[in-house]
Amino acid sequence: MDFAFRIALKSFPILIFLILSTRLTSIDASIHIYKKQLFNEVGNAYLLPGGSEGLDASLSSDNSATDGRSFIRFQNITFWRTPVAADENSDMEHSTGLIQAVIFEAADRNNIGGSAYGGQRSICCTPDLAKLEGCKQGEVIRIPSATEINWPIVLNIQFRGNDLSTHMDSAEVPIQKTGMYNLFFIACDPKLKETVMSGKTVWKNPGGYLPGRMAPLMKFYVYMAIAYLLLSAIWFWQYVRFWEDILQLQHCIAAVIGLGLFEMILWYLDYSNFNRTGMRPVVITAWVVTVGAIKKTLSRLLILSVSMGYGVVRPTLGGLTSKVLLIGATYFLASELLDITEHVGTINDISGRARLFLALPDAFLDAFLILWIFTSLSKTLEQLQAKRISVKLDLYRKFSNALAVAVIASVAWITYEIYFKATDPFNERWQSAWIITAFWDILSFVLLCVICYLWAPSQSSQRYAYSEDVGEEFDEEEAQSLTRGQSNGDVSLVKQELKNGNAGISDEEDDSEEDKRE
């Protein structure tokens, strides 16, 4: 245990550094903004990823309507090439550099690029591929989709003469089929390898600007807010009724319920604003993420404190307080870092390696907390069993069973999540991806409900409170047995006294008779 704490202590400054080094710039979600972004070399092409989102098919074909339509719109897109590349051309030349915007559905990803004679796959058309595929050398290889001949979409942007920059005309691509869509800006000319781009693209679903995989979560947070509201109403009603009998532990439970309700409301407001405007302000999302991290941390510390017997077997955590606070602070920083990277940023998926790096501290701390919780719970159960405090023992057995079920469910769901992501590298099952996030909120809420049920405020709340008379029930049973023994003893003593009295009377009579004879 001390070894694990030393590891947590060493990782504490590292987590602080990672959070401080995370860039909190202005984030525009379904409105993707590009600021002087550089093309990267991939194979024989130069790429700049423009976005990846799940989009539902348009409900309306009327281009003048804004609601019910789904589209990708290009606005104020400008490209800049290097002065060296521009000076190699004459100002009289018509086309001196080509950049192509390519939009394709994830299912048609193999329709972009090709390979000659089974060799390495190329994005841009080479002389050999021009002979085999009939593509145009120096352009992106595009194979028409089997379901829609006009897809993938390729839009051409030309540099003219020796101009340093070129501007893309505003364009809008309607989405008539539900799918995961990807946008790339591609240059095949090696002279354009250091080209940069600025501008924005607007991605819209029929119901608003929320990406398809995030849209169901907005309704989910409404239902979760209602659930927390009902739980808080029931809890605080009992809280007020039995105010004089409230335990310190029940104050902590009330705080977690309040934070849970506040978090769900904030998530809904964040998603609602995002869906309406297409913008996701950093400050609002950072606040939501921070409240969520605080709530997750307090929930885990609450379960740990309950497992240690806080307020039931021991009045305080004593020397463990500093260790509990340290693990809580470390967990908060790890959770905050992971959530900020996932939510306070672009809506595109984080790369697998980046997310794995950020998820490792969080996963390690969760595993450590689970181990500590069950170790403490085992010790608490042993204490209660040794002291024969049956009421508290029954309570803790129910709690340990609920906790075991929650851990088993968590392990099973993590296994499913790994399988889900491993078998869907291109996010083609994006419509059901929201369930991965929703499960953890549901599990946390259910476990909180179990704790509320077991430690609900009532007239008998003080039965579970810590008492210096640790063997209270045992003492009661012993007292009852002693009382029964005393009552039986009293009867026997009376009988004995009667016998002795009778014996005394008979002795006196015998003495008087002897006196008469004398």
Short mmCIF file of C-alpha atoms in Angstrom, two decimals:
data_model
loop_
_atom_site.label_atom_id
_atom_site.label_comp_id
_atom_site.label_asym_id
_atom_site.label_seq_id
_atom_site.Cartn_x
_atom_site.Cartn_y
_atom_site.Cartn_z
CA MET A 1 0.00 0.00 0.00
CA ASP A 2 2.80 2.44 0.88
CA PHE A 3 4.56 1.57 -2.38
CA ALA A 4 1.44 2.56 -4.34
CA PHE A 5 1.23 5.84 -2.45
CA ARG A 6 4.84 6.61 -3.34
CA ILE A 7 4.01 6.03 -7.00
CA ALA A 8 0.96 8.31 -6.73
CA LEU A 9 3.08 10.97 -5.02
CA LYS A 10 5.68 10.85 -7.81
CA SER A 11 3.02 11.02 -10.54
CA PHE A 12 1.34 14.04 -8.91
CA PRO A 13 3.67 16.75 -10.37
CA ILE A 14 3.68 15.01 -13.75
CA LEU A 15 -0.11 15.25 -13.94
CA ILE A 16 0.03 18.94 -12.97
CA PHE A 17 2.53 19.60 -15.75
CA LEU A 18 0.36 17.77 -18.31
CA ILE A 19 -2.69 19.82 -17.38
CA LEU A 20 -0.81 23.10 -17.50
CA SER A 21 0.69 22.18 -20.87
CA THR A 22 -2.72 21.37 -22.38
CA ARG A 23 -3.74 24.13 -24.76
CA LEU A 24 -7.09 25.72 -23.95
CA THR A 25 -7.66 27.62 -27.19
CA SER A 26 -10.97 28.61 -28.73
CA ILE A 27 -12.72 25.48 -29.90
CA ASP A 28 -15.29 25.40 -32.66
CA ALA A 29 -16.82 21.99 -32.87
CA SER A 30 -19.09 21.30 -35.86
CA ILE A 31 -17.76 24.54 -37.26
CA HIS A 32 -14.20 23.38 -37.96
CA ILE A 33 -11.77 26.30 -38.05
CA TYR A 34 -8.32 26.01 -39.65
CA LYS A 35 -5.65 28.56 -38.75
CA LYS A 36 -2.50 28.40 -40.88
CA GLN A 37 -2.47 24.61 -40.75
CA LEU A 38 0.35 22.81 -42.55
CA PHE A 39 0.01 19.91 -44.98
CA ASN A 40 1.73 16.67 -43.88
CA GLU A 41 3.47 14.19 -46.16
CA VAL A 42 1.73 10.80 -46.36
CA GLY A 43 3.06 8.41 -48.97
CA ASN A 44 3.22 10.22 -52.31
CA ALA A 45 0.73 12.92 -51.22
CA TYR A 46 0.49 15.88 -48.85
CA LEU A 47 -2.58 15.76 -46.58
CA LEU A 48 -4.45 18.05 -44.25
CA PRO A 49 -7.37 16.37 -42.37
CA GLY A 50 -10.45 18.58 -42.41
CA GLY A 51 -12.73 16.63 -40.07
CA SER A 52 -14.59 13.41 -39.41
CA GLU A 53 -18.23 13.28 -38.29
CA GLY A 54 -21.27 11.06 -38.35
CA LEU A 55 -23.99 12.73 -40.40
CA ASP A 56 -27.62 11.70 -40.88
CA ALA A 57 -29.28 11.96 -44.27
CA SER A 58 -31.15 15.18 -45.03
CA LEU A 59 -34.84 15.16 -44.20
CA SER A 60 -35.53 17.92 -46.71
CA SER A 61 -34.26 18.41 -50.26
CA ASP A 62 -35.08 22.14 -50.23
CA ASN A 63 -31.73 23.96 -50.37
CA SER A 64 -33.28 27.18 -49.05
CA ALA A 65 -34.36 25.49 -45.80
CA THR A 66 -32.02 25.39 -42.83
CA ASP A 67 -33.82 22.84 -40.65
CA GLY A 68 -33.97 19.22 -41.71
CA ARG A 69 -30.95 19.54 -43.99
CA SER A 70 -27.58 17.87 -43.62
CA PHE A 71 -24.52 19.29 -45.36
CA ILE A 72 -20.81 20.17 -45.33
CA ARG A 73 -20.15 23.79 -46.25
CA PHE A 74 -16.81 25.40 -47.19
CA GLN A 75 -16.32 29.03 -46.16
CA ASN A 76 -13.36 31.41 -46.62
CA ILE A 77 -10.88 28.64 -47.44
CA THR A 78 -7.50 30.09 -48.47
CA PHE A 79 -4.21 28.31 -49.30
CA TRP A 80 -0.70 29.80 -49.16
CA ARG A 81 2.30 28.24 -50.84
CA THR A 82 5.96 29.15 -50.28
CA PRO A 83 7.58 32.03 -52.23
CA VAL A 84 10.06 29.55 -53.72
CA ALA A 85 7.22 27.43 -55.14
CA ALA A 86 5.45 30.54 -56.48
CA ASP A 87 8.57 32.01 -58.16
CA GLU A 88 9.09 28.86 -60.22
CA ASN A 89 6.04 29.81 -62.32
CA SER A 90 5.27 32.61 -64.72
CA ASP A 91 2.49 35.07 -63.99
CA MET A 92 1.00 34.21 -67.40
CA GLU A 93 0.46 30.53 -66.62
CA HIS A 94 -3.13 29.44 -66.02
CA SER A 95 -2.71 26.53 -63.58
CA THR A 96 0.44 26.25 -61.51
CA GLY A 97 -0.64 24.04 -58.59
CA LEU A 98 -3.61 21.84 -57.72
CA ILE A 99 -5.16 21.15 -54.32
CA GLN A 100 -8.17 18.84 -54.02
CA ALA A 101 -10.80 18.66 -51.27
CA VAL A 102 -11.95 15.05 -50.96
CA ILE A 103 -15.11 14.01 -49.07
CA PHE A 104 -15.89 10.31 -48.69
CA GLU A 105 -17.94 8.01 -46.47
CA ALA A 106 -15.98 5.62 -44.26
CA ALA A 107 -17.48 2.68 -46.16
CA ASP A 108 -15.89 4.05 -49.38
CA ARG A 109 -12.41 4.60 -47.91
CA ASN A 110 -10.90 2.09 -50.35
CA ASN A 111 -12.25 4.14 -53.25
CA ILE A 112 -9.51 6.72 -52.64
CA GLY A 113 -6.07 5.68 -53.89
CA GLY A 114 -4.80 2.55 -55.58
CA SER A 115 -1.75 0.32 -56.03
CA ALA A 116 0.16 -0.81 -59.11
CA TYR A 117 0.90 -4.53 -59.45
CA GLY A 118 -0.09 -5.17 -55.83
CA GLY A 119 2.57 -2.83 -54.42
CA GLN A 120 2.33 0.00 -51.92
CA ARG A 121 -0.96 1.89 -52.00
CA SER A 122 -0.74 5.41 -53.43
CA ILE A 123 -3.14 8.29 -52.95
CA CYS A 124 -1.96 10.24 -55.99
CA CYS A 125 -1.93 8.89 -59.53
CA THR A 126 1.50 7.73 -60.73
CA PRO A 127 2.56 6.94 -64.35
CA ASP A 128 2.03 3.21 -63.76
CA LEU A 129 -1.39 3.75 -62.17
CA ALA A 130 -2.36 6.10 -65.02
CA LYS A 131 -1.89 3.18 -67.41
CA LEU A 132 -3.64 0.64 -65.18
CA GLU A 133 -6.44 2.65 -63.57
CA GLY A 134 -6.95 5.34 -66.19
CA CYS A 135 -6.44 8.09 -63.59
CA LYS A 136 -4.90 11.48 -64.33
CA GLN A 137 -1.30 11.82 -63.25
CA GLY A 138 -0.78 14.35 -60.45
CA GLU A 139 -4.35 14.06 -59.13
CA VAL A 140 -6.05 12.00 -56.43
CA ILE A 141 -7.14 8.52 -57.48
CA ARG A 142 -10.92 8.34 -57.20
CA ILE A 143 -12.99 5.21 -57.80
CA PRO A 144 -16.79 5.82 -58.00
CA SER A 145 -18.82 4.35 -55.13
CA ALA A 146 -20.86 1.23 -55.84
CA THR A 147 -23.98 2.87 -54.37
CA GLU A 148 -23.57 6.46 -55.63
CA ILE A 149 -21.56 7.22 -58.76
CA ASN A 150 -20.96 10.88 -57.80
CA TRP A 151 -19.23 9.89 -54.57
CA PRO A 152 -16.54 10.33 -53.30
CA ILE A 153 -16.74 14.09 -53.88
CA VAL A 154 -13.59 15.80 -55.21
CA LEU A 155 -13.39 19.61 -55.42
CA ASN A 156 -10.45 21.23 -57.26
CA ILE A 157 -8.68 24.43 -56.17
CA GLN A 158 -6.03 25.88 -58.53
CA PHE A 159 -3.11 28.24 -57.97
CA ARG A 160 -2.73 30.67 -60.89
CA GLY A 161 0.47 32.17 -62.26
CA ASN A 162 3.00 32.97 -59.55
CA ASP A 163 0.38 33.92 -56.93
CA LEU A 164 1.31 33.09 -53.37
CA SER A 165 -2.28 32.29 -52.39
CA THR A 166 -5.51 31.01 -53.83
CA HIS A 167 -9.06 31.20 -52.54
CA MET A 168 -11.62 28.40 -52.70
CA ASP A 169 -15.09 29.36 -53.83
CA SER A 170 -17.82 28.83 -51.26
CA ALA A 171 -19.38 25.42 -51.78
CA GLU A 172 -21.93 23.23 -50.04
CA VAL A 173 -22.11 19.44 -50.30
CA PRO A 174 -25.56 18.03 -49.38
CA ILE A 175 -25.64 14.73 -47.48
CA GLN A 176 -28.30 12.36 -48.80
CA LYS A 177 -27.09 9.19 -47.08
CA THR A 178 -26.42 8.50 -43.40
CA GLY A 179 -22.78 7.65 -42.68
CA MET A 180 -19.43 8.59 -41.16
CA TYR A 181 -17.94 11.25 -43.45
CA ASN A 182 -14.30 12.28 -43.73
CA LEU A 183 -12.78 15.38 -45.31
CA PHE A 184 -9.17 15.69 -46.52
CA PHE A 185 -7.35 18.43 -48.41
CA ILE A 186 -4.75 16.76 -50.67
CA ALA A 187 -1.91 18.07 -52.81
CA CYS A 188 -0.02 15.73 -55.16
CA ASP A 189 2.54 18.29 -56.39
CA PRO A 190 5.82 18.02 -54.38
CA LYS A 191 6.26 21.80 -54.79
CA LEU A 192 3.23 22.32 -52.51
CA LYS A 193 4.63 20.34 -49.58
CA GLU A 194 4.86 23.36 -47.25
CA THR A 195 1.46 24.79 -48.14
CA VAL A 196 -0.70 26.12 -45.29
CA MET A 197 -4.47 26.61 -45.12
CA SER A 198 -6.93 28.84 -43.25
CA GLY A 199 -10.73 29.01 -43.25
CA LYS A 200 -13.59 26.93 -41.93
CA THR A 201 -16.05 24.18 -42.80
CA VAL A 202 -19.54 23.88 -41.34
CA TRP A 203 -20.93 20.39 -40.70
CA LYS A 204 -24.66 20.18 -39.99
CA ASN A 205 -27.08 17.39 -39.14
CA PRO A 206 -30.85 17.59 -39.73
CA GLY A 207 -31.42 18.31 -36.02
CA GLY A 208 -28.64 20.82 -35.53
CA TYR A 209 -24.87 21.13 -35.36
CA LEU A 210 -24.23 18.33 -32.88
CA PRO A 211 -22.22 15.49 -34.46
CA GLY A 212 -24.23 12.33 -34.98
CA ARG A 213 -22.50 10.30 -32.30
CA MET A 214 -23.05 13.05 -29.69
CA ALA A 215 -26.67 13.99 -30.51
CA PRO A 216 -28.30 11.14 -28.48
CA LEU A 217 -26.38 12.23 -25.38
CA MET A 218 -28.30 15.51 -25.22
CA LYS A 219 -31.57 13.64 -24.58
CA PHE A 220 -29.77 11.20 -22.30
CA TYR A 221 -28.59 14.04 -20.04
CA VAL A 222 -32.17 15.31 -19.79
CA TYR A 223 -33.31 11.90 -18.50
CA MET A 224 -30.34 11.68 -16.13
CA ALA A 225 -31.07 15.18 -14.77
CA ILE A 226 -34.68 14.12 -14.09
CA ALA A 227 -33.45 10.94 -12.35
CA TYR A 228 -31.05 12.93 -10.13
CA LEU A 229 -33.81 15.45 -9.42
CA LEU A 230 -36.15 12.69 -8.19
CA LEU A 231 -33.39 11.13 -6.09
CA SER A 232 -32.47 14.48 -4.57
CA ALA A 233 -36.14 15.27 -3.81
CA ILE A 234 -36.60 11.95 -1.97
CA TRP A 235 -33.27 12.26 -0.17
CA PHE A 236 -33.74 15.84 0.97
CA TRP A 237 -37.30 15.14 2.12
CA GLN A 238 -35.94 12.45 4.41
CA TYR A 239 -33.03 14.74 5.22
CA VAL A 240 -35.36 17.46 6.52
CA ARG A 241 -37.68 15.05 8.35
CA PHE A 242 -34.90 13.45 10.39
CA TRP A 243 -32.52 16.38 10.64
CA GLU A 244 -31.68 15.71 14.28
CA ASP A 245 -30.60 12.14 13.51
CA ILE A 246 -28.43 12.92 10.46
CA LEU A 247 -24.97 11.32 10.35
CA GLN A 248 -21.83 12.98 9.00
CA LEU A 249 -21.73 10.36 6.24
CA GLN A 250 -25.21 11.39 5.08
CA HIS A 251 -23.99 14.97 4.60
CA CYS A 252 -21.36 13.60 2.18
CA ILE A 253 -24.01 11.61 0.29
CA ALA A 254 -26.14 14.76 -0.06
CA ALA A 255 -23.15 16.63 -1.54
CA VAL A 256 -22.56 13.90 -4.15
CA ILE A 257 -26.25 13.92 -5.16
CA GLY A 258 -26.20 17.71 -5.56
CA LEU A 259 -23.02 17.60 -7.67
CA GLY A 260 -24.49 14.84 -9.85
CA LEU A 261 -27.61 16.90 -10.58
CA PHE A 262 -25.52 20.00 -11.29
CA GLU A 263 -23.24 18.03 -13.65
CA MET A 264 -26.13 16.61 -15.71
CA ILE A 265 -27.72 20.06 -16.08
CA LEU A 266 -24.39 21.56 -17.20
CA TRP A 267 -23.82 18.79 -19.75
CA TYR A 268 -27.26 19.36 -21.22
CA LEU A 269 -26.71 23.14 -21.45
CA ASP A 270 -23.31 22.59 -23.08
CA TYR A 271 -24.73 20.19 -25.69
CA SER A 272 -27.80 22.37 -26.29
CA ASN A 273 -25.66 25.43 -26.96
CA PHE A 274 -23.38 23.35 -29.18
CA ASN A 275 -26.35 22.00 -31.17
CA ARG A 276 -27.86 25.45 -31.63
CA THR A 277 -24.77 27.45 -32.58
CA GLY A 278 -22.19 24.92 -33.75
CA MET A 279 -19.74 26.52 -31.31
CA ARG A 280 -18.39 25.03 -28.10
CA PRO A 281 -16.84 27.73 -25.90
CA VAL A 282 -13.83 26.55 -23.95
CA VAL A 283 -14.87 28.18 -20.66
CA ILE A 284 -18.30 26.50 -20.52
CA THR A 285 -17.00 23.05 -21.47
CA ALA A 286 -14.06 23.36 -19.06
CA TRP A 287 -16.48 24.16 -16.22
CA VAL A 288 -18.64 21.16 -17.08
CA VAL A 289 -15.62 18.86 -17.21
CA THR A 290 -14.28 20.22 -13.90
CA VAL A 291 -17.60 19.68 -12.10
CA GLY A 292 -17.73 16.15 -13.51
CA ALA A 293 -14.18 15.42 -12.33
CA ILE A 294 -14.98 16.73 -8.83
CA LYS A 295 -18.11 14.59 -8.68
CA LYS A 296 -16.27 11.44 -9.83
CA THR A 297 -13.52 12.05 -7.29
CA LEU A 298 -15.91 12.65 -4.37
CA SER A 299 -17.97 9.59 -5.35
CA ARG A 300 -14.91 7.36 -5.18
CA LEU A 301 -13.72 8.90 -1.92
CA LEU A 302 -17.22 8.43 -0.47
CA ILE A 303 -17.18 4.71 -1.34
CA LEU A 304 -13.65 4.41 0.09
CA SER A 305 -14.65 6.18 3.33
CA VAL A 306 -17.75 3.99 3.71
CA SER A 307 -15.60 0.89 3.15
CA MET A 308 -13.23 2.03 5.88
CA GLY A 309 -16.19 2.27 8.27
CA TYR A 310 -16.11 6.05 8.57
CA GLY A 311 -18.85 7.22 10.93
CA VAL A 312 -19.89 3.63 11.67
CA VAL A 313 -16.87 1.74 13.01
CA ARG A 314 -14.50 4.70 13.41
CA PRO A 315 -15.34 8.37 14.14
CA THR A 316 -12.59 9.72 11.81
CA LEU A 317 -10.15 8.35 9.26
CA GLY A 318 -7.31 9.23 11.59
CA GLY A 319 -3.85 8.79 10.08
CA LEU A 320 -5.34 7.70 6.75
CA THR A 321 -6.83 11.15 6.10
CA SER A 322 -3.71 12.50 4.37
CA LYS A 323 -3.41 9.41 2.16
CA VAL A 324 -7.08 9.60 1.18
CA LEU A 325 -6.73 13.29 0.30
CA LEU A 326 -3.58 12.58 -1.73
CA ILE A 327 -5.19 9.82 -3.80
CA GLY A 328 -8.26 12.04 -4.26
CA ALA A 329 -6.22 15.00 -5.55
CA THR A 330 -4.20 12.75 -7.87
CA TYR A 331 -7.34 11.12 -9.23
CA PHE A 332 -8.97 14.51 -9.80
CA LEU A 333 -5.99 15.73 -11.84
CA ALA A 334 -5.84 12.54 -13.93
CA SER A 335 -9.59 12.62 -14.59
CA GLU A 336 -9.54 16.34 -15.37
CA LEU A 337 -6.72 15.91 -17.87
CA LEU A 338 -8.45 13.03 -19.68
CA ASP A 339 -11.83 14.79 -19.81
CA ILE A 340 -10.36 18.11 -20.96
CA THR A 341 -8.53 16.36 -23.80
CA GLU A 342 -11.67 14.47 -24.83
CA HIS A 343 -14.23 17.26 -24.55
CA VAL A 344 -12.46 20.64 -24.54
CA GLY A 345 -11.19 20.20 -28.08
CA THR A 346 -12.25 19.28 -31.56
CA ILE A 347 -15.03 16.77 -31.94
CA ASN A 348 -12.86 14.45 -33.99
CA ASP A 349 -11.78 11.24 -32.26
CA ILE A 350 -8.49 11.39 -30.38
CA SER A 351 -5.87 9.11 -31.88
CA GLY A 352 -5.57 5.73 -30.16
CA ARG A 353 -2.06 6.32 -28.80
CA ALA A 354 -2.86 9.77 -27.42
CA ARG A 355 -5.99 8.57 -25.65
CA LEU A 356 -4.19 5.50 -24.30
CA PHE A 357 -1.44 7.69 -22.83
CA LEU A 358 -4.00 9.90 -21.09
CA ALA A 359 -6.24 7.03 -19.98
CA LEU A 360 -3.43 5.03 -18.33
CA PRO A 361 -3.08 7.19 -15.16
CA ASP A 362 -6.86 7.25 -14.75
CA ALA A 363 -7.14 3.47 -15.20
CA PHE A 364 -4.24 2.83 -12.80
CA LEU A 365 -5.80 4.99 -10.09
CA ASP A 366 -9.22 3.35 -10.57
CA ALA A 367 -7.66 -0.10 -10.16
CA PHE A 368 -5.74 1.04 -7.08
CA LEU A 369 -8.90 2.52 -5.53
CA ILE A 370 -10.87 -0.68 -6.16
CA LEU A 371 -8.13 -2.71 -4.45
CA TRP A 372 -8.03 -0.32 -1.49
CA ILE A 373 -11.84 -0.25 -1.20
CA PHE A 374 -12.19 -4.04 -1.05
CA THR A 375 -9.24 -4.39 1.33
CA SER A 376 -10.79 -1.85 3.70
CA LEU A 377 -14.24 -3.39 3.33
CA SER A 378 -12.88 -6.81 4.25
CA LYS A 379 -11.28 -5.42 7.42
CA THR A 380 -14.49 -3.60 8.38
CA LEU A 381 -16.55 -6.77 7.95
CA GLU A 382 -14.08 -8.71 10.10
CA GLN A 383 -14.32 -6.10 12.86
CA LEU A 384 -18.11 -6.11 12.83
CA GLN A 385 -18.24 -9.89 12.81
CA ALA A 386 -15.77 -10.18 15.67
CA LYS A 387 -17.79 -7.70 17.77
CA ARG A 388 -21.09 -9.37 16.77
CA ILE A 389 -22.75 -6.10 15.71
CA SER A 390 -25.37 -7.77 13.54
CA VAL A 391 -27.25 -4.64 12.34
CA LYS A 392 -24.14 -2.96 10.97
CA LEU A 393 -22.76 -6.27 9.68
CA ASP A 394 -25.90 -6.87 7.64
CA LEU A 395 -25.70 -3.34 6.25
CA TYR A 396 -22.09 -3.75 5.16
CA ARG A 397 -22.73 -7.15 3.62
CA LYS A 398 -25.41 -5.63 1.40
CA PHE A 399 -23.06 -2.81 0.47
CA SER A 400 -20.21 -5.21 -0.36
CA ASN A 401 -22.53 -7.29 -2.57
CA ALA A 402 -23.66 -4.18 -4.48
CA LEU A 403 -20.06 -3.07 -4.88
CA ALA A 404 -19.00 -6.50 -6.17
CA VAL A 405 -21.80 -6.45 -8.76
CA ALA A 406 -20.72 -2.95 -9.87
CA VAL A 407 -17.08 -4.04 -10.29
CA ILE A 408 -18.07 -7.13 -12.28
CA ALA A 409 -20.32 -4.99 -14.50
CA SER A 410 -17.47 -2.49 -14.98
CA VAL A 411 -14.97 -5.17 -16.01
CA ALA A 412 -17.50 -6.70 -18.41
CA TRP A 413 -18.27 -3.30 -19.94
CA ILE A 414 -14.59 -2.39 -20.31
CA THR A 415 -14.08 -5.68 -22.16
CA TYR A 416 -17.00 -4.84 -24.43
CA GLU A 417 -15.70 -1.29 -24.97
CA ILE A 418 -12.28 -2.60 -26.03
CA TYR A 419 -13.97 -5.05 -28.40
CA PHE A 420 -16.26 -2.32 -29.75
CA LYS A 421 -13.39 0.05 -30.55
CA ALA A 422 -11.03 -2.66 -31.80
CA THR A 423 -13.60 -3.93 -34.31
CA ASP A 424 -14.62 -0.44 -35.46
CA PRO A 425 -11.41 1.48 -36.29
CA PHE A 426 -13.21 3.79 -38.73
CA ASN A 427 -16.17 4.64 -36.43
CA GLU A 428 -18.76 3.11 -38.73
CA ARG A 429 -20.91 2.18 -35.72
CA TRP A 430 -21.00 5.81 -34.58
CA GLN A 431 -24.79 5.78 -34.07
CA SER A 432 -24.47 3.47 -31.05
CA ALA A 433 -21.16 4.87 -29.71
CA TRP A 434 -22.99 7.14 -27.23
CA ILE A 435 -23.92 4.07 -25.15
CA ILE A 436 -20.25 3.65 -24.17
CA THR A 437 -20.30 7.02 -22.40
CA ALA A 438 -23.84 6.67 -21.05
CA PHE A 439 -23.18 3.34 -19.30
CA TRP A 440 -20.71 4.85 -16.80
CA ASP A 441 -23.16 7.59 -15.81
CA ILE A 442 -25.92 5.00 -15.33
CA LEU A 443 -23.69 2.69 -13.26
CA SER A 444 -22.55 5.58 -11.06
CA PHE A 445 -26.15 6.65 -10.51
CA VAL A 446 -27.33 3.12 -9.63
CA LEU A 447 -24.51 2.66 -7.10
CA LEU A 448 -25.37 6.05 -5.58
CA CYS A 449 -29.02 4.93 -5.28
CA VAL A 450 -27.89 1.77 -3.44
CA ILE A 451 -25.85 3.86 -0.98
CA CYS A 452 -28.82 6.21 -0.50
CA TYR A 453 -31.10 3.24 0.20
CA LEU A 454 -28.72 1.65 2.72
CA TRP A 455 -27.88 4.91 4.54
CA ALA A 456 -31.23 6.70 4.14
CA PRO A 457 -32.01 9.23 6.89
CA SER A 458 -34.51 7.78 9.38
CA GLN A 459 -35.36 7.67 13.07
CA SER A 460 -33.00 4.72 13.45
CA SER A 461 -30.04 6.36 11.67
CA GLN A 462 -28.13 6.52 14.95
CA ARG A 463 -28.07 2.71 15.05
CA TYR A 464 -25.37 2.87 12.37
CA ALA A 465 -23.42 5.69 14.03
CA TYR A 466 -20.07 5.11 15.69
CA SER A 467 -20.33 4.39 19.42
CA GLU A 468 -17.66 3.89 22.04
CA ASP A 469 -19.64 0.90 23.26
CA VAL A 470 -18.49 -1.08 20.23
CA GLY A 471 -20.07 -4.28 21.47
CA GLU A 472 -23.48 -2.70 21.94
CA GLU A 473 -25.64 -5.55 20.67
CA PHE A 474 -23.48 -8.13 22.30
CA ASP A 475 -23.83 -6.25 25.60
CA GLU A 476 -27.60 -6.12 25.20
CA GLU A 477 -27.81 -9.88 24.63
CA GLU A 478 -25.46 -10.48 27.56
CA ALA A 479 -27.57 -8.16 29.74
CA GLN A 480 -30.72 -9.97 28.74
CA SER A 481 -29.20 -13.34 29.63
CA LEU A 482 -27.96 -11.97 32.95
CA THR A 483 -31.41 -10.55 33.70
CA ARG A 484 -32.97 -13.91 33.01
CA GLY A 485 -30.35 -15.53 35.31
CA GLN A 486 -31.02 -13.04 38.09
CA SER A 487 -34.77 -13.63 38.04
CA ASN A 488 -34.28 -17.39 38.23
CA GLY A 489 -31.75 -16.90 40.97
CA ASP A 490 -34.18 -14.76 42.99
CA VAL A 491 -36.79 -17.52 42.94
CA SER A 492 -34.30 -20.11 44.02
CA LEU A 493 -33.07 -17.84 46.80
CA VAL A 494 -36.61 -17.36 48.12
CA LYS A 495 -37.12 -21.08 48.09
CA GLN A 496 -33.85 -21.56 49.93
CA GLU A 497 -34.80 -18.93 52.51
CA LEU A 498 -38.18 -20.60 53.04
CA LYS A 499 -36.45 -23.87 53.55
CA ASN A 500 -34.04 -22.30 55.98
CA GLY A 501 -36.95 -20.59 57.77
CA ASN A 502 -38.89 -23.80 58.12
CA ALA A 503 -35.79 -25.52 59.36
CA GLY A 504 -35.34 -22.78 61.95
CA ILE A 505 -38.95 -23.13 63.18
CA SER A 506 -38.66 -26.88 63.52
CA ASP A 507 -35.42 -26.45 65.45
CA GLU A 508 -37.09 -24.04 67.86
CA GLU A 509 -39.99 -26.44 68.42
CA ASP A 510 -37.58 -29.24 69.18
CA ASP A 511 -35.75 -27.08 71.71
CA SER A 512 -39.00 -26.17 73.53
CA GLU A 513 -40.03 -29.81 73.76
CA GLU A 514 -36.66 -30.71 75.24
CA ASP A 515 -37.07 -27.92 77.82
CA LYS A 516 -40.48 -29.28 78.88
CA ARG A 517 -39.07 -32.77 79.34
CA GLU A 518 -36.30 -31.40 81.44
#
